[in-house]
mmCIF file of N, CA and C in Angstrom:
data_model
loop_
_atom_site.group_PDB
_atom_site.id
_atom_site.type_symbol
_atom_site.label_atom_id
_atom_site.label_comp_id
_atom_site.label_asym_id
_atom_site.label_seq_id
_atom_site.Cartn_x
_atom_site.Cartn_y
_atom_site.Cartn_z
ATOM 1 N N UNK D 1 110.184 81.184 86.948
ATOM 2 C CA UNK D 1 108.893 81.778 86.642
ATOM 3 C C UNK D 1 108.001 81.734 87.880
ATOM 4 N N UNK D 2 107.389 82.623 88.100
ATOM 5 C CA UNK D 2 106.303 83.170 89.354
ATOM 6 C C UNK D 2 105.243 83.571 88.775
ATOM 7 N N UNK D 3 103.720 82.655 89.159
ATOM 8 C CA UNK D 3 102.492 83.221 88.850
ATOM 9 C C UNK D 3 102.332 83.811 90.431
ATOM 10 N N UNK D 4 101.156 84.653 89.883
ATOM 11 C CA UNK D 4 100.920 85.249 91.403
ATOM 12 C C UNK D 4 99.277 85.987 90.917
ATOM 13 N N UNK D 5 98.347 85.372 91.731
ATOM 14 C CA UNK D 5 97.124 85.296 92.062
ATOM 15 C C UNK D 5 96.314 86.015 93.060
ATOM 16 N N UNK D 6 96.019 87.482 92.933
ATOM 17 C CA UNK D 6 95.635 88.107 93.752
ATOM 18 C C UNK D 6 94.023 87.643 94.680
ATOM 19 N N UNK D 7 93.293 87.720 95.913
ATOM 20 C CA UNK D 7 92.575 87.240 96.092
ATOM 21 C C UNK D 7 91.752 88.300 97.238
ATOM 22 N N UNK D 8 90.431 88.167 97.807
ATOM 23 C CA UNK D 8 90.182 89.401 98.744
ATOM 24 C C UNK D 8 89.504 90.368 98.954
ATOM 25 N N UNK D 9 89.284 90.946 97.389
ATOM 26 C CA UNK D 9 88.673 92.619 96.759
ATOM 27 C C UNK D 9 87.114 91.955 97.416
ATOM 28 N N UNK D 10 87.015 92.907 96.883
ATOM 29 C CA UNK D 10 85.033 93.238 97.654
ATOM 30 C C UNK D 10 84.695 94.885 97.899
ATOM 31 N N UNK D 11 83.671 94.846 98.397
ATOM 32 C CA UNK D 11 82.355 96.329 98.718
ATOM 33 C C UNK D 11 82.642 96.230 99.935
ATOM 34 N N UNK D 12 83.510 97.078 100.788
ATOM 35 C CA UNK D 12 83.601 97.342 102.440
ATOM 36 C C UNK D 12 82.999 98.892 102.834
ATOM 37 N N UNK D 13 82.059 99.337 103.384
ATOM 38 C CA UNK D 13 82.037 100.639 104.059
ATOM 39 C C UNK D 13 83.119 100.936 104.253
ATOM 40 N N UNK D 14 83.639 102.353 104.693
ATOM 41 C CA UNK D 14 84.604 103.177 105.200
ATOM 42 C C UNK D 14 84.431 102.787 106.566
ATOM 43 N N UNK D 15 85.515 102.949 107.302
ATOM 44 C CA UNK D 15 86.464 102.572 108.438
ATOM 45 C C UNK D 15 86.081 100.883 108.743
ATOM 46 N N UNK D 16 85.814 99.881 107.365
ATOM 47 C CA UNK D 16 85.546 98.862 107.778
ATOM 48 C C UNK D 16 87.542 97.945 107.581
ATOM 49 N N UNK D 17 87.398 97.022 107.412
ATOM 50 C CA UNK D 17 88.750 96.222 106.864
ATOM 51 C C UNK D 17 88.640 94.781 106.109
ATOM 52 N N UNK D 18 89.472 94.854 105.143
ATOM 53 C CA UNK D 18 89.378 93.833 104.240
ATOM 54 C C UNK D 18 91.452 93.299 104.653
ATOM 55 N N UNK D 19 91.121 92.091 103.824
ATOM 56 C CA UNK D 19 92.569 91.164 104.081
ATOM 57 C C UNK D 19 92.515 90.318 102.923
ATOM 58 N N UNK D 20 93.769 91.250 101.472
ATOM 59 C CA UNK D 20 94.071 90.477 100.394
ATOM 60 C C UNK D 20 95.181 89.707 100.528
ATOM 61 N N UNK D 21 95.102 88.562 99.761
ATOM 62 C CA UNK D 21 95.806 87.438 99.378
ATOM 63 C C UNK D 21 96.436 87.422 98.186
ATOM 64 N N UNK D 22 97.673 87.495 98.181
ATOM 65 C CA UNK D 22 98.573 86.492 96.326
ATOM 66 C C UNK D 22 98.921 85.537 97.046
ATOM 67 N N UNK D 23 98.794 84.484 96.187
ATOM 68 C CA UNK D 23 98.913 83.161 96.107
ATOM 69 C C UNK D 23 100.189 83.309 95.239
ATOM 70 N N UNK D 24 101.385 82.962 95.205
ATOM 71 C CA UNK D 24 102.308 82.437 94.477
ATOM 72 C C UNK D 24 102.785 81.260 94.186
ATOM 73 N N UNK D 25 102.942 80.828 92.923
ATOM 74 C CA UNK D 25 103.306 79.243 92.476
ATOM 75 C C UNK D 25 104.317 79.187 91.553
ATOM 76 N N UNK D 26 105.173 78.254 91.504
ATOM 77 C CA UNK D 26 106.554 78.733 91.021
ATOM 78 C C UNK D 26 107.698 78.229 91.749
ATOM 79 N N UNK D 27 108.680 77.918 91.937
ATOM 80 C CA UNK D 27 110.122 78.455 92.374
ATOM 81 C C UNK D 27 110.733 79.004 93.564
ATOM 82 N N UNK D 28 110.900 79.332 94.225
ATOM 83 C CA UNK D 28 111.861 80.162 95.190
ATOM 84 C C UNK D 28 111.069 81.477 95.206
ATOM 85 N N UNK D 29 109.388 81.333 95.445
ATOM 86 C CA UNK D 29 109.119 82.413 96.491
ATOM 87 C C UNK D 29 109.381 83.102 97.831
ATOM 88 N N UNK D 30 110.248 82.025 98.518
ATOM 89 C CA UNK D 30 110.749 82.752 99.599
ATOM 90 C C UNK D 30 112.179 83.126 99.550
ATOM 91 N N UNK D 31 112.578 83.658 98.059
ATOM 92 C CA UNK D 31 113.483 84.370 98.128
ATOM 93 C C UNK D 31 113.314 85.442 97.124
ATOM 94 N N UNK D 32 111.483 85.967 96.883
ATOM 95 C CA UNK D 32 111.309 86.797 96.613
ATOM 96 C C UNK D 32 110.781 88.321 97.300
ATOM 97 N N UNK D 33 111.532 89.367 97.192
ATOM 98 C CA UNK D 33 111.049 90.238 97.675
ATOM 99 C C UNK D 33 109.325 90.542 97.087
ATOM 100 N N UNK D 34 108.314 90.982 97.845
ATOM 101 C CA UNK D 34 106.692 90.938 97.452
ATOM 102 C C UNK D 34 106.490 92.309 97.716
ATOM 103 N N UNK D 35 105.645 93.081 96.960
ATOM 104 C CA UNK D 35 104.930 94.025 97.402
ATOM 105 C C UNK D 35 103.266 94.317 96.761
ATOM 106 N N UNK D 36 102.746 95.333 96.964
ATOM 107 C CA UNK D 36 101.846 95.379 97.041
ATOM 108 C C UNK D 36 101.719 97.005 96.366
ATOM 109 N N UNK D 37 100.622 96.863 95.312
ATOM 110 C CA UNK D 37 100.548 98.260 94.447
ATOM 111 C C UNK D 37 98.903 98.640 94.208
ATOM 112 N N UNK D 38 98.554 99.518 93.887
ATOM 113 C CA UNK D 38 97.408 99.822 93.493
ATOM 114 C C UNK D 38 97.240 101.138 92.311
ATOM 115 N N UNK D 39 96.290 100.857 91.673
ATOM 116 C CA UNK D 39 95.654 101.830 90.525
ATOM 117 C C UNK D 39 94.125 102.282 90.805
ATOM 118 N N UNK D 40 94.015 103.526 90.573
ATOM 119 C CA UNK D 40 92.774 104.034 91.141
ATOM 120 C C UNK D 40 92.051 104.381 89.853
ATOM 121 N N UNK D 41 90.913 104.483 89.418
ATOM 122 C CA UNK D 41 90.461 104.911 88.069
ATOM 123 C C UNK D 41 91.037 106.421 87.643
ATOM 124 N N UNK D 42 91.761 106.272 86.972
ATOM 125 C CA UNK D 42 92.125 107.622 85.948
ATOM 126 C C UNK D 42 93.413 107.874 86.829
ATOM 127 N N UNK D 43 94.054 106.939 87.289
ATOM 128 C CA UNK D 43 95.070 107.588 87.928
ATOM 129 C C UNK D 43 96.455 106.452 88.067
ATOM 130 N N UNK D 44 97.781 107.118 88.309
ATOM 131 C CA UNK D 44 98.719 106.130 87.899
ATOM 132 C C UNK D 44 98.279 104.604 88.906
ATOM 133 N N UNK D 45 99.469 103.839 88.612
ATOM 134 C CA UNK D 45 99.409 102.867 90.070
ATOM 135 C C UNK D 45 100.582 103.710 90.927
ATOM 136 N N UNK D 46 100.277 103.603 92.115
ATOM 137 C CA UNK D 46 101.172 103.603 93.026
ATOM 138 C C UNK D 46 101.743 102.305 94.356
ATOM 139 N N UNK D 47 102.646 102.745 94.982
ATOM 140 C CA UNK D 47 103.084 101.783 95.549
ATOM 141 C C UNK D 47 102.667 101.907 97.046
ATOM 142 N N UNK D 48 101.988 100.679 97.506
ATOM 143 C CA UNK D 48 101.238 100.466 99.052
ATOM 144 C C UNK D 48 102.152 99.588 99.964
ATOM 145 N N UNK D 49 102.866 98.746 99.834
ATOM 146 C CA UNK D 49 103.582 97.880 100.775
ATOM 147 C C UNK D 49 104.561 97.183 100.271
ATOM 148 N N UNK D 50 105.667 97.139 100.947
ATOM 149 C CA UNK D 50 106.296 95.848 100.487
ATOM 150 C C UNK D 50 107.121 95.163 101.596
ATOM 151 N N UNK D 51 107.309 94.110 101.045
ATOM 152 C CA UNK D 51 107.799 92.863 102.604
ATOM 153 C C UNK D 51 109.291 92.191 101.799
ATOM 154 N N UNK D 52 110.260 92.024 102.546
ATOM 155 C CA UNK D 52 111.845 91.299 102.364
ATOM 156 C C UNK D 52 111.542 89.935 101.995
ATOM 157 N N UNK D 53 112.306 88.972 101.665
ATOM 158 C CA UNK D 53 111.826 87.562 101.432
ATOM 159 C C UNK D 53 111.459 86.673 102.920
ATOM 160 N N UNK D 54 112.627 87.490 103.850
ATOM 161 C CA UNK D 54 112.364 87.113 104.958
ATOM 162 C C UNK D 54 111.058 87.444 105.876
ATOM 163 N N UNK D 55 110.727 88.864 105.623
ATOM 164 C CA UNK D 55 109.358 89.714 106.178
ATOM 165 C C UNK D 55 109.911 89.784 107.325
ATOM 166 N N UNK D 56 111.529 90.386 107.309
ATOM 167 C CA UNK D 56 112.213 91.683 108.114
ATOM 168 C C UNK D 56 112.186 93.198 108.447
ATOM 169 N N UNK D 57 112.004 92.932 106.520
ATOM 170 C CA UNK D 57 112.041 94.101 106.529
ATOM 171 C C UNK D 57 110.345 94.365 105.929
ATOM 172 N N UNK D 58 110.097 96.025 106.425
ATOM 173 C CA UNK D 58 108.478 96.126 105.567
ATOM 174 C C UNK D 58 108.347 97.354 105.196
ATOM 175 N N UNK D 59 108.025 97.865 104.666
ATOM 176 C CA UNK D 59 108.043 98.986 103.742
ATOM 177 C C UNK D 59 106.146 99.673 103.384
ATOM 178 N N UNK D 60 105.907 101.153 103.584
ATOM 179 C CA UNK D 60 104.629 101.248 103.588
ATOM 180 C C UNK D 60 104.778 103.051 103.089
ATOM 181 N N UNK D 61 103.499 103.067 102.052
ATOM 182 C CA UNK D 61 103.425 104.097 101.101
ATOM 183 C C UNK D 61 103.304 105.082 102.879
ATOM 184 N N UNK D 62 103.268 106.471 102.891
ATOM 185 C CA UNK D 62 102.601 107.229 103.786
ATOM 186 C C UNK D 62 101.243 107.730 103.798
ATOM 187 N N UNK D 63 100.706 106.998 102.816
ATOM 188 C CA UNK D 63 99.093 107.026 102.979
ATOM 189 C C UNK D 63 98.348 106.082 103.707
ATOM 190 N N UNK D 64 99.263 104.731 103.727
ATOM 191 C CA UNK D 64 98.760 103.450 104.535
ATOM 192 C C UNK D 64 99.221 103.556 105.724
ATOM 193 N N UNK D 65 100.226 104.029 105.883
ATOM 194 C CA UNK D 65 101.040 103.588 107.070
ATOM 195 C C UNK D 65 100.127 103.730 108.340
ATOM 196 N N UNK D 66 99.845 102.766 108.897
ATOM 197 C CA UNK D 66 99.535 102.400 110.310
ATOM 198 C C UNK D 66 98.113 101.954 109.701
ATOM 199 N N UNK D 67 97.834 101.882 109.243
ATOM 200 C CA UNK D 67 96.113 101.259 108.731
ATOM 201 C C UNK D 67 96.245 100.094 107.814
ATOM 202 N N UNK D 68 97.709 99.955 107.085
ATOM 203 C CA UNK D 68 97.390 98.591 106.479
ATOM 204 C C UNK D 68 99.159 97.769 106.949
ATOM 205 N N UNK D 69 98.770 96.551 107.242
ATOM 206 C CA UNK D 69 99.831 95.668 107.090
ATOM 207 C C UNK D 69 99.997 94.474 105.950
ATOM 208 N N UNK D 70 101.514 94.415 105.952
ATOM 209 C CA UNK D 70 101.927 93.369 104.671
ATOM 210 C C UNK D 70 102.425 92.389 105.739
ATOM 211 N N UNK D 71 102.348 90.868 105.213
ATOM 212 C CA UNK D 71 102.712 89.595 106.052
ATOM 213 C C UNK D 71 103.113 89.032 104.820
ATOM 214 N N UNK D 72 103.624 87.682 105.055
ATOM 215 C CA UNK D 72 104.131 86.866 104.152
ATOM 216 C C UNK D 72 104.176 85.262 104.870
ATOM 217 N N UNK D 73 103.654 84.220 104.342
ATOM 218 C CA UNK D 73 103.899 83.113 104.869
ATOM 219 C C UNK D 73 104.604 82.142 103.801
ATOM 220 N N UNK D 74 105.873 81.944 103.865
ATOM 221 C CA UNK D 74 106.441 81.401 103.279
ATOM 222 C C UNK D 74 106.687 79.669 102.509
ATOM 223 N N UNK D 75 105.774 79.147 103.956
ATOM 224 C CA UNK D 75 105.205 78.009 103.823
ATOM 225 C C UNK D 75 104.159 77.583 103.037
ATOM 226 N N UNK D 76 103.363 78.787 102.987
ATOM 227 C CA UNK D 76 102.041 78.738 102.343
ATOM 228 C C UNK D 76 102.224 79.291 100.621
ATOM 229 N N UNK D 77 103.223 79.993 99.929
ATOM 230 C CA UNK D 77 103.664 80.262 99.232
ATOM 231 C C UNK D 77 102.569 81.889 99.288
ATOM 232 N N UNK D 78 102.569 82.405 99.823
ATOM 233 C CA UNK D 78 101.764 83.786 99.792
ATOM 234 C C UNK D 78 101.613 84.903 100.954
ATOM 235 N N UNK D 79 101.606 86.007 100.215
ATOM 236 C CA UNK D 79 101.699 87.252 101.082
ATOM 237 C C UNK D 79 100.025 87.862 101.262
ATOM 238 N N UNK D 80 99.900 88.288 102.421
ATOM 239 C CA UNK D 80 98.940 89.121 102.451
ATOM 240 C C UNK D 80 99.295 90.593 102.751
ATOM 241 N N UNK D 81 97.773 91.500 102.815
ATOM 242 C CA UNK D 81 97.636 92.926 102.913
ATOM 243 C C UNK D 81 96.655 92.585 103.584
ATOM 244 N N UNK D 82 96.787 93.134 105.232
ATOM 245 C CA UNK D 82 95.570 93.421 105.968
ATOM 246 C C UNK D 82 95.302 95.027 105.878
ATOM 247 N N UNK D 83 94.251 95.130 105.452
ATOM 248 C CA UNK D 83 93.385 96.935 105.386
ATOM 249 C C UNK D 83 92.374 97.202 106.182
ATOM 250 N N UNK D 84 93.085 97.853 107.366
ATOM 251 C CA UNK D 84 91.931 98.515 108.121
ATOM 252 C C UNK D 84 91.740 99.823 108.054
ATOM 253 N N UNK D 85 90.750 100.038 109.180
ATOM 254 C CA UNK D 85 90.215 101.728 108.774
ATOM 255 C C UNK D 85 89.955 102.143 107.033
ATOM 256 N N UNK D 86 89.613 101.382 106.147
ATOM 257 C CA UNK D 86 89.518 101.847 104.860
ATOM 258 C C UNK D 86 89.270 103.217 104.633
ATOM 259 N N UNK D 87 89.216 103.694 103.789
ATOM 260 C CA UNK D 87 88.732 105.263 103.382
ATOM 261 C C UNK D 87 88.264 104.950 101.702
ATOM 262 N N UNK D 88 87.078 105.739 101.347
ATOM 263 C CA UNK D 88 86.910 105.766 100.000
ATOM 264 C C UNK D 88 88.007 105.814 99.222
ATOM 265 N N UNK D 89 88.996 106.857 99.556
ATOM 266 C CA UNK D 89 90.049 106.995 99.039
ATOM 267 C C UNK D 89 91.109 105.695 98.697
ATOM 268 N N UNK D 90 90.861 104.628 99.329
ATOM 269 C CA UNK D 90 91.702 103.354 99.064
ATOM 270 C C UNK D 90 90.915 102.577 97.906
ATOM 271 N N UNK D 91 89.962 103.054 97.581
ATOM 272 C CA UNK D 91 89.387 101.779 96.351
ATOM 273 C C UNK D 91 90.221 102.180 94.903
ATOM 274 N N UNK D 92 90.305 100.960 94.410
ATOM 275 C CA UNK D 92 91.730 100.472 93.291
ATOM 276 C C UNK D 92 91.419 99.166 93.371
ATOM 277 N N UNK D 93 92.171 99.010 92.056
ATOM 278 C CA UNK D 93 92.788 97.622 91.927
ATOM 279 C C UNK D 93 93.907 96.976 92.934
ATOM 280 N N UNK D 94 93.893 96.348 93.205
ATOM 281 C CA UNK D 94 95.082 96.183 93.840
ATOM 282 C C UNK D 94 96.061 95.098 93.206
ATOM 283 N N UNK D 95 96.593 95.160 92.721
ATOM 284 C CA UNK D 95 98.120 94.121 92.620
ATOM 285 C C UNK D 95 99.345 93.962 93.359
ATOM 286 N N UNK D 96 99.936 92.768 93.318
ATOM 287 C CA UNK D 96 100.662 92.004 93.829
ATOM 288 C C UNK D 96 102.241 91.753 93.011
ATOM 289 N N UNK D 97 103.356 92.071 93.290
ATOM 290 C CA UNK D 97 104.253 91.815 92.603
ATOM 291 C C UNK D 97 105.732 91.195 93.468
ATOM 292 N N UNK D 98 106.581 90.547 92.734
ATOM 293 C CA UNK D 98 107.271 89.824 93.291
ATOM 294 C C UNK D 98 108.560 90.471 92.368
ATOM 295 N N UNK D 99 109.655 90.696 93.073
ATOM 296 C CA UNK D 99 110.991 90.453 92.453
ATOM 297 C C UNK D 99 112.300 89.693 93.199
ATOM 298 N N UNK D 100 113.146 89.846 92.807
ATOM 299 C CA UNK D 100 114.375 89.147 93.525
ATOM 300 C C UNK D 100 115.092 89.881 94.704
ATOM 301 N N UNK D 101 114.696 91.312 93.685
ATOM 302 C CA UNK D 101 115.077 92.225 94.844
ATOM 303 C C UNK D 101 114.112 93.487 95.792
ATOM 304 N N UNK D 102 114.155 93.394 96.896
ATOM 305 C CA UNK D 102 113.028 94.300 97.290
ATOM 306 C C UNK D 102 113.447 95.413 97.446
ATOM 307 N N UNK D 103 114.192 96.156 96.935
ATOM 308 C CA UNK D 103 114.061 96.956 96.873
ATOM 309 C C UNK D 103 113.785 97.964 95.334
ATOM 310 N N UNK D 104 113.731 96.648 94.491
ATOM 311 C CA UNK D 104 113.106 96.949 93.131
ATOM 312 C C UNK D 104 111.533 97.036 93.435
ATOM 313 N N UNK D 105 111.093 96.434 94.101
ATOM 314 C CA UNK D 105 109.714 96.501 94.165
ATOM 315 C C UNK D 105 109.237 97.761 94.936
ATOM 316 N N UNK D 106 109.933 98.383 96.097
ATOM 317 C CA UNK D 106 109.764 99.487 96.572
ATOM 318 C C UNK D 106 110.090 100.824 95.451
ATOM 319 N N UNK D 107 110.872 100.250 94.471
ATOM 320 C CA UNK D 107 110.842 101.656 93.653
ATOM 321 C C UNK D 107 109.783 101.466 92.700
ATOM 322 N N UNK D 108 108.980 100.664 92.602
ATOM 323 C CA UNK D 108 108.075 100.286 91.768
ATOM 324 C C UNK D 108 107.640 99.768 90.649
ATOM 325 N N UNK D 109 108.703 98.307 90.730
ATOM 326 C CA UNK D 109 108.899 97.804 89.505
ATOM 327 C C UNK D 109 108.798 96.080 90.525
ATOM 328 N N UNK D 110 108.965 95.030 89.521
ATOM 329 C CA UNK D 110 108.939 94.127 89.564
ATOM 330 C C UNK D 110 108.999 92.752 87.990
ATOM 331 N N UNK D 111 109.210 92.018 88.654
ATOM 332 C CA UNK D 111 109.405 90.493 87.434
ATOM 333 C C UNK D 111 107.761 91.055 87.382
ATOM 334 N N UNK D 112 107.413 90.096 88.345
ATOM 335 C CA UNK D 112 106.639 89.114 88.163
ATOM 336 C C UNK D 112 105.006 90.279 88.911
ATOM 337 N N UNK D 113 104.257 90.041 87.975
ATOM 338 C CA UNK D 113 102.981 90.507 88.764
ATOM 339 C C UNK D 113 101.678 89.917 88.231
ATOM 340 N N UNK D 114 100.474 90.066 89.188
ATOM 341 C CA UNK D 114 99.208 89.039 89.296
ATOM 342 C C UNK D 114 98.206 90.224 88.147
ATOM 343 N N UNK D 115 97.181 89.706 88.233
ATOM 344 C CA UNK D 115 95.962 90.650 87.408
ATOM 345 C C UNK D 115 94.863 91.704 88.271
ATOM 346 N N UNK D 116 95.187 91.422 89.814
ATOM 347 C CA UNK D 116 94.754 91.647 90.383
ATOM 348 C C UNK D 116 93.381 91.947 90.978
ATOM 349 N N UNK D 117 92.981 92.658 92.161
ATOM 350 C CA UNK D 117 91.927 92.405 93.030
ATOM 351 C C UNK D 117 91.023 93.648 92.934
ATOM 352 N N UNK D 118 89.462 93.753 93.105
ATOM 353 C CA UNK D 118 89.395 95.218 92.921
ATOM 354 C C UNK D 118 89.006 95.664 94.773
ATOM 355 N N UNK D 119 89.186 96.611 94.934
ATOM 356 C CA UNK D 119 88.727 96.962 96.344
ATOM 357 C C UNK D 119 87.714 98.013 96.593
ATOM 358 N N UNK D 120 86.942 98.257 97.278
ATOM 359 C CA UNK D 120 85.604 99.616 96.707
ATOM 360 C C UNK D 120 85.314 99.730 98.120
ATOM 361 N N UNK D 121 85.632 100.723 98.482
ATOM 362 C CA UNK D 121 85.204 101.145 99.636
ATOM 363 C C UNK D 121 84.002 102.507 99.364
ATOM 364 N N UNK D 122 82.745 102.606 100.102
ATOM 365 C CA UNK D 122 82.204 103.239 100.108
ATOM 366 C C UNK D 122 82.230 104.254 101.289
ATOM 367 N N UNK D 123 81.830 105.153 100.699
ATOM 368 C CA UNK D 123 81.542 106.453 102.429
ATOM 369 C C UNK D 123 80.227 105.952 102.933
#
């Protein structure tokens, strides 16, 4: 069993940057693949990042790519999402999910997921 504790959200202007946190507690998080999802009001969730257990491999929607990074500290039992350059367009919830395999989480599924963070970027 994996809890996972999203942390981070806030009110950022546009082209500012925010840096969310899951906290994971549990078991053999570092042999979970992690990623990173978001839901926008009235709209599905989609998928923003995801990192290997190792954080070899990294994986990024083509809306983020080059403006947000996924890390993972294994020691610390938790992954982050650094978000720069924001755009209005990035405010959502953001959640956090963990599976065994990462490449379940890149298709957009997972065990285990947090309640997550909200993010609000303004113009």
């Amino acid at each position: 069993q994996v809890q996972l504790v999203e942390s981070g959200g806030g009110l950022v202007q546009a082209g500012g940057s925010l840096r969310l946190s899951c906290a994971a507690s549990g078991r053999s998080f570092s042999s979970y693949g992690m990623g990173w999802f978001r839901q926008a009001p009235g709209k599905e969730r989609e998928f923003v990042a995801a990192i290997s257990w190792s954080g070899g491999r990294r994986y990024y929607a083509d809306s983020v790519n080059g403006r947000f990074t996924i890390s993972r500290d294994n020691a610390k039992n938790t992954v982050y999402l650094q978000m720069n350059s924001l755009k209005p367009e990035d405010t959502a919830v953001y959640y956090c999910a963990a599976d065994p395999a990462t490449s379940t989480v890149v298709a957009g599924h997972g065990d285990y997921w947090g309640k997550g963070t909200l993010v609000t970027v303004s113009s």
